[in-house]
Amino acid sequence: MSSVRVLTKKEFYEEIDRDPDLRRLGEYRVVADPGMEIFPIDLDLSGRELYLGEGDFTGTFVAFGNTKADKVDFGSCRFSQVYLDYLEVRLLSLHFSQASSLMFDRAEIDSCDFGEFEVQELYFDELSSEVINIEDLSAGRIFVGDLKPTEVKFENRGPEEFKILFDEGGSQTIGELKREELGDFNYREPEDEEKEGARSLSVQEFMALLEEGTSLRSLGMYRIVPEDGGEVLEISTAELGEIDFGRGDFRNVEVRFVNPEMSSISFDLADFGSIVFEGGRIGTVDLAKAKAEKLVFRGTEIGTVFCDGVDASHCEFDEVEIEYMFLNNILCESLEFTNSEINEIYASRGEHEDISFDNCEVRLFNGHEAKFKTIHFGKSEFGRVVMRATTVEDLVDASELKAERFMIGYYDNNIENMEVKESTLGTEEGIQALTFRKLEPSELDREHVEARRQEQIPKEFKLK
């Protein structure tokens, strides 16, 4: 069995200079330069075609900046997060590639063919394109910012199969379809505390509807009314398929799932007091715009968790296994992870009082532009911690953290409150690579563009 070739940035560019058809390499893996979290692909291949072949880019963030080509083909590459900034190509083909997130920003593409591309979050921050084909696209989320396509091809798929969010002040259409026609799935109407006109259901009536496969969204506004105070709504059916809570009001009962086997569950616009999951396996958990006093997952295997504005006082994940977790605009006073294994956590925008980890294994934590009061890493093991333009008001405690790489971009970070024991730095027992870079105010929204052009300069650091 042949080994997978590992390419540094220099070697990657040398191979492209030799022949931009990297399919000839077979399987290969790229690594970023020491101290860098970005793997930049800045190329002028005007009139030529770039084929990336079977590359593994999951160990770094990939940024296409100022790249010009007739065609860029992603082949069957695997990515973590990809930024397409100032990309100018006639044809972008994503075909059979995969990524946790893909972001278009100031890109100009004549034709964009997603093929069978698999992505958890797709961002059209700023894209000008004549044709976008998403017929076979598999996407957990599509975020529409400034999108200027002449035509969007859904073919035999209805747009309702995609969960599409629109930025306020951005494009309010995707192709010829308007936002109101798509039924923006996370739109929450003004609060109606009395929920006047809501349908009342007993626990037994609700369970009957659930077992019949009734669409809960079709009920409109409904309320679960227990016969006796403190009643528990326990859902323990082995295989439930998909559940969408719609606009349900569950504040008068405790909702408990026992060993659920589900492809997906959406909290939609529901209101909960306490909701607890124990054991089981769930493909996708969509917290959407739900509200809850207490949200607990214990011993559950989850493929992807989406948090797009969920408002919860306390969120707890204990002994869980999660492949991808996206914290976008989540409003949470306390977010706790204990004894858990997580592949990627991506915290985009959002306000969190406190986030803590204890005895966890996390391959990647990207704080991005999220805001935290405190971050406690506890006695955990992380692959990469990236906090570029992350706002931390009070404290980052990494005193017991083991991490391969830890990067701080301290535009708003109070790094004087970073606690790292001197004995753990530069050893196998603690943080192996610690990097700091001062971010200018202009970089707050475009830090990934500047990061690939500037050398990260280590700064003096106060050890405690």
mmCIF file of N, CA and C in Angstrom, residues 80-147:
data_model
loop_
_atom_site.group_PDB
_atom_site.id
_atom_site.type_symbol
_atom_site.label_atom_id
_atom_site.label_comp_id
_atom_site.label_asym_id
_atom_site.label_seq_id
_atom_site.Cartn_x
_atom_site.Cartn_y
_atom_site.Cartn_z
ATOM 1 N N SER A 80 -11.708 21.221 5.725
ATOM 2 C CA SER A 80 -12.371 21.674 6.947
ATOM 3 C C SER A 80 -13.152 22.927 6.564
ATOM 4 N N GLN A 81 -12.505 24.077 6.554
ATOM 5 C CA GLN A 81 -13.158 25.334 6.179
ATOM 6 C C GLN A 81 -12.426 25.958 4.996
ATOM 7 N N VAL A 82 -13.212 26.419 4.011
ATOM 8 C CA VAL A 82 -12.655 26.966 2.775
ATOM 9 C C VAL A 82 -13.179 28.382 2.566
ATOM 10 N N TYR A 83 -12.276 29.316 2.287
ATOM 11 C CA TYR A 83 -12.637 30.695 1.977
ATOM 12 C C TYR A 83 -12.305 30.963 0.511
ATOM 13 N N LEU A 84 -13.290 31.424 -0.253
ATOM 14 C CA LEU A 84 -13.080 31.775 -1.656
ATOM 15 C C LEU A 84 -13.162 33.292 -1.773
ATOM 16 N N ASP A 85 -12.021 33.956 -1.634
ATOM 17 C CA ASP A 85 -11.949 35.417 -1.607
ATOM 18 C C ASP A 85 -11.350 35.937 -2.911
ATOM 19 N N TYR A 86 -12.060 36.838 -3.560
ATOM 20 C CA TYR A 86 -11.565 37.452 -4.790
ATOM 21 C C TYR A 86 -11.217 36.401 -5.845
ATOM 22 N N LEU A 87 -11.910 35.291 -5.824
ATOM 23 C CA LEU A 87 -11.686 34.232 -6.806
ATOM 24 C C LEU A 87 -12.331 34.631 -8.132
ATOM 25 N N GLU A 88 -11.572 34.564 -9.218
ATOM 26 C CA GLU A 88 -12.080 34.907 -10.540
ATOM 27 C C GLU A 88 -11.857 33.720 -11.473
ATOM 28 N N VAL A 89 -12.935 32.994 -11.787
ATOM 29 C CA VAL A 89 -12.830 31.835 -12.671
ATOM 30 C C VAL A 89 -14.054 31.771 -13.579
ATOM 31 N N ARG A 90 -13.870 31.122 -14.714
ATOM 32 C CA ARG A 90 -15.007 30.916 -15.613
ATOM 33 C C ARG A 90 -15.902 29.819 -15.065
ATOM 34 N N LEU A 91 -15.300 28.722 -14.597
ATOM 35 C CA LEU A 91 -16.066 27.585 -14.089
ATOM 36 C C LEU A 91 -15.460 27.087 -12.791
ATOM 37 N N LEU A 92 -16.289 26.993 -11.759
ATOM 38 C CA LEU A 92 -15.900 26.364 -10.498
ATOM 39 C C LEU A 92 -16.692 25.081 -10.366
ATOM 40 N N SER A 93 -15.983 23.967 -10.264
ATOM 41 C CA SER A 93 -16.627 22.660 -10.171
ATOM 42 C C SER A 93 -16.247 22.013 -8.849
ATOM 43 N N LEU A 94 -17.261 21.736 -8.015
ATOM 44 C CA LEU A 94 -16.986 21.146 -6.702
ATOM 45 C C LEU A 94 -17.232 19.643 -6.675
ATOM 46 N N HIS A 95 -17.994 19.138 -7.600
ATOM 47 C CA HIS A 95 -18.210 17.722 -7.847
ATOM 48 C C HIS A 95 -18.369 16.879 -6.584
ATOM 49 N N PHE A 96 -17.360 16.051 -6.254
ATOM 50 C CA PHE A 96 -17.500 15.071 -5.177
ATOM 51 C C PHE A 96 -16.692 15.458 -3.941
ATOM 52 N N SER A 97 -16.381 16.732 -3.775
ATOM 53 C CA SER A 97 -15.591 17.176 -2.634
ATOM 54 C C SER A 97 -16.469 17.371 -1.402
ATOM 55 N N GLN A 98 -15.828 17.553 -0.247
ATOM 56 C CA GLN A 98 -16.527 17.709 1.025
ATOM 57 C C GLN A 98 -15.873 18.821 1.835
ATOM 58 N N ALA A 99 -16.673 19.526 2.636
ATOM 59 C CA ALA A 99 -16.148 20.563 3.526
ATOM 60 C C ALA A 99 -17.111 20.760 4.678
ATOM 61 N N SER A 100 -16.587 21.186 5.822
ATOM 62 C CA SER A 100 -17.490 21.528 6.921
ATOM 63 C C SER A 100 -18.141 22.880 6.647
ATOM 64 N N SER A 101 -17.386 23.828 6.054
ATOM 65 C CA SER A 101 -17.980 25.108 5.668
ATOM 66 C C SER A 101 -17.237 25.678 4.464
ATOM 67 N N LEU A 102 -17.998 26.360 3.602
ATOM 68 C CA LEU A 102 -17.450 26.989 2.399
ATOM 69 C C LEU A 102 -18.000 28.401 2.317
ATOM 70 N N MET A 103 -17.114 29.386 2.108
ATOM 71 C CA MET A 103 -17.527 30.786 2.140
ATOM 72 C C MET A 103 -17.073 31.518 0.882
ATOM 73 N N PHE A 104 -18.032 32.092 0.157
ATOM 74 C CA PHE A 104 -17.733 32.932 -0.998
ATOM 75 C C PHE A 104 -17.693 34.389 -0.544
ATOM 76 N N ASP A 105 -16.621 35.091 -0.864
ATOM 77 C CA ASP A 105 -16.520 36.500 -0.502
ATOM 78 C C ASP A 105 -15.804 37.247 -1.623
ATOM 79 N N ARG A 106 -16.521 38.184 -2.246
ATOM 80 C CA ARG A 106 -15.980 38.970 -3.354
ATOM 81 C C ARG A 106 -15.486 38.065 -4.482
ATOM 82 N N ALA A 107 -16.237 37.011 -4.743
ATOM 83 C CA ALA A 107 -15.881 36.072 -5.804
ATOM 84 C C ALA A 107 -16.663 36.380 -7.074
ATOM 85 N N GLU A 108 -16.010 36.206 -8.218
ATOM 86 C CA GLU A 108 -16.644 36.381 -9.517
ATOM 87 C C GLU A 108 -16.458 35.096 -10.314
ATOM 88 N N ILE A 109 -17.578 34.396 -10.530
ATOM 89 C CA ILE A 109 -17.539 33.080 -11.165
ATOM 90 C C ILE A 109 -18.637 33.031 -12.219
ATOM 91 N N ASP A 110 -18.269 32.756 -13.453
ATOM 92 C CA ASP A 110 -19.284 32.703 -14.506
ATOM 93 C C ASP A 110 -20.292 31.596 -14.226
ATOM 94 N N SER A 111 -19.786 30.396 -13.943
ATOM 95 C CA SER A 111 -20.658 29.247 -13.696
ATOM 96 C C SER A 111 -20.125 28.455 -12.517
ATOM 97 N N CYS A 112 -21.005 28.175 -11.558
ATOM 98 C CA CYS A 112 -20.626 27.423 -10.355
ATOM 99 C C CYS A 112 -21.448 26.145 -10.296
ATOM 100 N N ASP A 113 -20.792 25.004 -10.471
ATOM 101 C CA ASP A 113 -21.460 23.706 -10.470
ATOM 102 C C ASP A 113 -21.070 22.961 -9.198
ATOM 103 N N PHE A 114 -22.036 22.830 -8.273
ATOM 104 C CA PHE A 114 -21.735 22.178 -7.002
ATOM 105 C C PHE A 114 -21.671 20.661 -7.116
ATOM 106 N N GLY A 115 -22.253 20.087 -8.172
ATOM 107 C CA GLY A 115 -22.240 18.644 -8.302
ATOM 108 C C GLY A 115 -22.792 17.985 -7.060
ATOM 109 N N GLU A 116 -22.120 16.950 -6.562
ATOM 110 C CA GLU A 116 -22.547 16.246 -5.347
ATOM 111 C C GLU A 116 -21.726 16.696 -4.146
ATOM 112 N N PHE A 117 -21.392 17.963 -4.141
ATOM 113 C CA PHE A 117 -20.633 18.555 -3.047
ATOM 114 C C PHE A 117 -21.393 18.405 -1.733
ATOM 115 N N GLU A 118 -20.677 18.024 -0.663
ATOM 116 C CA GLU A 118 -21.265 17.873 0.666
ATOM 117 C C GLU A 118 -20.665 18.919 1.597
ATOM 118 N N VAL A 119 -21.525 19.739 2.198
ATOM 119 C CA VAL A 119 -21.055 20.797 3.080
ATOM 120 C C VAL A 119 -22.077 21.005 4.188
ATOM 121 N N GLN A 120 -21.594 21.330 5.375
ATOM 122 C CA GLN A 120 -22.507 21.591 6.485
ATOM 123 C C GLN A 120 -23.061 23.009 6.401
ATOM 124 N N GLU A 121 -22.177 23.979 6.166
ATOM 125 C CA GLU A 121 -22.618 25.372 6.064
ATOM 126 C C GLU A 121 -22.010 26.016 4.823
ATOM 127 N N LEU A 122 -22.883 26.624 4.006
ATOM 128 C CA LEU A 122 -22.472 27.274 2.763
ATOM 129 C C LEU A 122 -22.824 28.755 2.852
ATOM 130 N N TYR A 123 -21.831 29.623 2.726
ATOM 131 C CA TYR A 123 -22.026 31.064 2.865
ATOM 132 C C TYR A 123 -21.826 31.764 1.522
ATOM 133 N N PHE A 124 -22.868 32.452 1.053
ATOM 134 C CA PHE A 124 -22.741 33.338 -0.097
ATOM 135 C C PHE A 124 -22.614 34.767 0.432
ATOM 136 N N ASP A 125 -21.473 35.086 1.042
ATOM 137 C CA ASP A 125 -21.287 36.433 1.590
ATOM 138 C C ASP A 125 -21.291 37.473 0.479
ATOM 139 N N GLU A 126 -20.538 37.209 -0.567
ATOM 140 C CA GLU A 126 -20.544 38.102 -1.724
ATOM 141 C C GLU A 126 -20.086 37.301 -2.935
ATOM 142 N N LEU A 127 -21.016 37.040 -3.837
ATOM 143 C CA LEU A 127 -20.723 36.234 -5.019
ATOM 144 C C LEU A 127 -21.476 36.777 -6.216
ATOM 145 N N SER A 128 -20.750 36.953 -7.314
ATOM 146 C CA SER A 128 -21.349 37.328 -8.582
ATOM 147 C C SER A 128 -21.155 36.162 -9.542
ATOM 148 N N SER A 129 -22.271 35.607 -10.027
ATOM 149 C CA SER A 129 -22.193 34.432 -10.891
ATOM 150 C C SER A 129 -23.380 34.420 -11.838
ATOM 151 N N GLU A 130 -23.163 33.959 -13.048
ATOM 152 C CA GLU A 130 -24.257 33.887 -14.013
ATOM 153 C C GLU A 130 -25.155 32.691 -13.746
ATOM 154 N N VAL A 131 -24.547 31.543 -13.422
ATOM 155 C CA VAL A 131 -25.316 30.316 -13.206
ATOM 156 C C VAL A 131 -24.777 29.585 -11.984
ATOM 157 N N ILE A 132 -25.687 29.155 -11.103
ATOM 158 C CA ILE A 132 -25.325 28.309 -9.969
ATOM 159 C C ILE A 132 -26.183 27.053 -10.035
ATOM 160 N N ASN A 133 -25.538 25.894 -10.085
ATOM 161 C CA ASN A 133 -26.256 24.626 -10.155
ATOM 162 C C ASN A 133 -26.138 23.907 -8.817
ATOM 163 N N ILE A 134 -27.266 23.794 -8.101
ATOM 164 C CA ILE A 134 -27.250 23.123 -6.797
ATOM 165 C C ILE A 134 -28.181 21.905 -6.797
ATOM 166 N N GLU A 135 -28.388 21.341 -7.979
ATOM 167 C CA GLU A 135 -29.322 20.223 -8.116
ATOM 168 C C GLU A 135 -28.981 19.068 -7.183
ATOM 169 N N ASP A 136 -27.694 18.714 -7.089
ATOM 170 C CA ASP A 136 -27.287 17.560 -6.294
ATOM 171 C C ASP A 136 -26.519 17.952 -5.041
ATOM 172 N N LEU A 137 -26.550 19.233 -4.694
ATOM 173 C CA LEU A 137 -25.838 19.721 -3.519
ATOM 174 C C LEU A 137 -26.444 19.163 -2.237
ATOM 175 N N SER A 138 -25.564 18.775 -1.307
ATOM 176 C CA SER A 138 -25.993 18.372 0.029
ATOM 177 C C SER A 138 -25.464 19.405 1.015
ATOM 178 N N ALA A 139 -26.372 20.244 1.551
ATOM 179 C CA ALA A 139 -25.964 21.336 2.440
ATOM 180 C C ALA A 139 -26.890 21.405 3.640
ATOM 181 N N GLY A 140 -26.304 21.489 4.841
ATOM 182 C CA GLY A 140 -27.122 21.641 6.035
ATOM 183 C C GLY A 140 -27.703 23.030 6.151
ATOM 184 N N ARG A 141 -26.941 24.041 5.720
ATOM 185 C CA ARG A 141 -27.356 25.436 5.793
ATOM 186 C C ARG A 141 -26.849 26.179 4.566
ATOM 187 N N ILE A 142 -27.656 27.109 4.072
ATOM 188 C CA ILE A 142 -27.209 28.035 3.038
ATOM 189 C C ILE A 142 -27.485 29.446 3.543
ATOM 190 N N PHE A 143 -26.431 30.252 3.676
ATOM 191 C CA PHE A 143 -26.559 31.631 4.130
ATOM 192 C C PHE A 143 -26.412 32.557 2.927
ATOM 193 N N VAL A 144 -27.401 33.406 2.712
ATOM 194 C CA VAL A 144 -27.403 34.304 1.560
ATOM 195 C C VAL A 144 -27.101 35.726 2.023
ATOM 196 N N GLY A 145 -25.973 36.251 1.553
ATOM 197 C CA GLY A 145 -25.613 37.635 1.826
ATOM 198 C C GLY A 145 -25.832 38.460 0.579
ATOM 199 N N ASP A 146 -24.746 38.791 -0.101
ATOM 200 C CA ASP A 146 -24.819 39.542 -1.357
ATOM 201 C C ASP A 146 -24.615 38.552 -2.499
ATOM 202 N N LEU A 147 -25.698 38.064 -3.042
ATOM 203 C CA LEU A 147 -25.658 37.029 -4.079
ATOM 204 C C LEU A 147 -26.258 37.580 -5.361
#
